CSV table of C-alpha atoms in Angstrom, one decimal:
chain,number,residue,atom,x,y,z
A,1132,MET,CA,11.2,-5.8,4.1
A,1133,GLU,CA,11.5,-2.0,3.9
A,1134,ILE,CA,8.2,-0.1,4.3
A,1135,ASP,CA,8.1,3.6,3.4
A,1136,ILE,CA,4.7,5.4,3.9
A,1137,THR,CA,4.7,9.1,3.5
A,1138,SER,CA,2.0,11.8,3.4
A,1139,GLN,CA,1.9,15.2,1.9
A,1140,GLN,CA,-0.5,18.0,1.6
A,1141,VAL,CA,-2.0,18.4,-2.0
A,1142,PRO,CA,-4.7,20.8,-3.3
A,1143,GLU,CA,-7.3,18.0,-3.0
A,1144,GLY,CA,-6.4,17.0,0.6
A,1145,VAL,CA,-3.7,14.6,1.8
A,1146,ALA,CA,-1.9,12.2,-0.5
A,1147,VAL,CA,-0.4,9.0,0.9
A,1148,GLN,CA,2.4,7.1,-0.9
A,1149,VAL,CA,3.1,3.4,0.1
A,1150,LYS,CA,6.3,1.8,-1.1
A,1151,VAL,CA,7.6,-1.6,-0.2
A,1152,LEU,CA,11.0,-3.1,-1.0
A,1153,LEU,CA,11.5,-6.9,-0.6
A,1154,SER,CA,14.8,-8.7,-0.4
A,1155,GLY,CA,15.4,-11.6,-2.8
A,1156,ARG,CA,14.8,-14.1,0.0
A,1157,GLU,CA,11.4,-12.4,0.9
A,1158,THR,CA,10.4,-12.4,-2.7
A,1159,SER,CA,11.2,-16.2,-3.0
A,1160,ARG,CA,9.3,-16.8,0.2
A,1161,LEU,CA,6.2,-15.1,-1.3
A,1162,PHE,CA,6.6,-17.2,-4.4
A,1163,VAL,CA,6.8,-20.5,-2.5
A,1164,SER,CA,4.3,-19.8,0.3
A,1165,GLY,CA,1.7,-17.7,-1.6
A,1166,ASP,CA,1.2,-14.0,-1.9
A,1167,THR,CA,-0.5,-11.8,0.7
A,1168,LEU,CA,-3.5,-9.6,-0.1
A,1169,ILE,CA,-3.2,-6.2,1.5
A,1170,GLN,CA,-6.5,-4.4,2.2
A,1171,LEU,CA,-6.6,-0.7,1.2
A,1172,PRO,CA,-9.3,1.1,3.3
A,1173,LEU,CA,-11.5,3.5,1.4
A,1174,ASP,CA,-12.8,5.5,4.3
A,1175,GLY,CA,-12.3,9.2,3.5
A,1176,SER,CA,-10.5,8.5,0.2
A,1177,LEU,CA,-11.1,10.5,-2.9
A,1178,PRO,CA,-11.6,9.0,-6.4
A,1179,ASP,CA,-8.4,7.6,-8.0
A,1180,THR,CA,-6.8,9.8,-10.6
A,1181,ASP,CA,-6.2,6.8,-13.0
A,1182,GLY,CA,-9.8,7.1,-14.3
A,1183,SER,CA,-11.1,3.9,-12.7
A,1184,PRO,CA,-14.7,4.2,-11.6
A,1185,VAL,CA,-14.2,2.3,-8.3
A,1186,PRO,CA,-11.2,2.8,-6.1
A,1187,ARG,CA,-9.0,-0.2,-5.6
A,1188,SER,CA,-9.7,-1.9,-2.2
A,1189,SER,CA,-6.8,-4.4,-2.2
A,1190,ILE,CA,-3.4,-5.2,-3.7
A,1191,PHE,CA,-1.1,-8.2,-3.6
A,1192,LEU,CA,2.1,-7.6,-1.7
A,1193,SER,CA,4.2,-8.7,-4.7
A,1194,GLU,CA,2.4,-6.2,-6.9
A,1195,LEU,CA,2.9,-3.4,-4.4
A,1196,ALA,CA,6.6,-4.3,-4.2
A,1197,GLY,CA,6.8,-4.2,-7.9
A,1198,LYS,CA,5.5,-0.7,-8.2
A,1199,ARG,CA,8.7,1.5,-8.5
A,1200,ASP,CA,6.8,4.6,-7.4
A,1201,GLY,CA,4.5,2.8,-5.0
A,1202,LEU,CA,0.8,3.2,-4.5
A,1203,PHE,CA,-0.8,6.6,-4.1
A,1204,ARG,CA,-4.2,7.3,-2.4
A,1205,THR,CA,-5.6,10.8,-1.7
A,1206,PHE,CA,-7.8,11.6,1.3
A,1207,GLY,CA,-10.0,14.6,2.1
A,1208,ASP,CA,-8.4,15.1,5.5
A,1209,ALA,CA,-5.3,14.2,7.5
A,1210,ALA,CA,-7.2,12.0,10.0
A,1211,ALA,CA,-8.4,9.6,7.2
A,1212,ALA,CA,-4.9,9.6,5.7
A,1213,GLN,CA,-3.3,8.7,9.0
A,1214,ALA,CA,-5.8,5.9,9.6
A,1215,PHE,CA,-5.1,4.5,6.1
A,1216,ALA,CA,-1.4,4.6,6.7
A,1217,GLY,CA,-1.7,2.9,10.1
A,1218,VAL,CA,-3.9,0.1,8.8
A,1219,VAL,CA,-1.7,-0.5,5.7
A,1220,ARG,CA,1.6,-0.4,7.8
A,1221,SER,CA,0.1,-2.9,10.3
A,1222,GLN,CA,-0.8,-5.3,7.5
A,1223,LEU,CA,2.6,-5.0,5.8
A,1224,GLU,CA,4.5,-5.6,9.0
A,1225,THR,CA,2.8,-8.9,9.5
A,1226,ALA,CA,2.4,-9.9,5.8
A,1227,LEU,CA,5.4,-12.2,5.5
A,1228,GLU,CA,4.5,-13.9,8.8
A,1229,ALA,CA,1.2,-15.0,7.2
A,1230,SER,CA,2.8,-16.5,4.2
């Protein structure tokens, strides 16, 4: 699994982008063993720009891997963005072990 988590300064604060690339074998393993739910911490996050009234608090690994541009979340400060990136990376690194 390739994990790419990047942060960049934006006018609203700090935007974090999470992208995941799964091999064919890893995708098959998710299909057979069951998908993994990744928790998306909301501490310090700003409202999503997609118009949804409540920010998303979780995503299935297969859905995240299927998003070509990845998942974006914006935070008011760098500390909250770093904490989010760390928690999500930790979950992703162990996601296939759980399935």
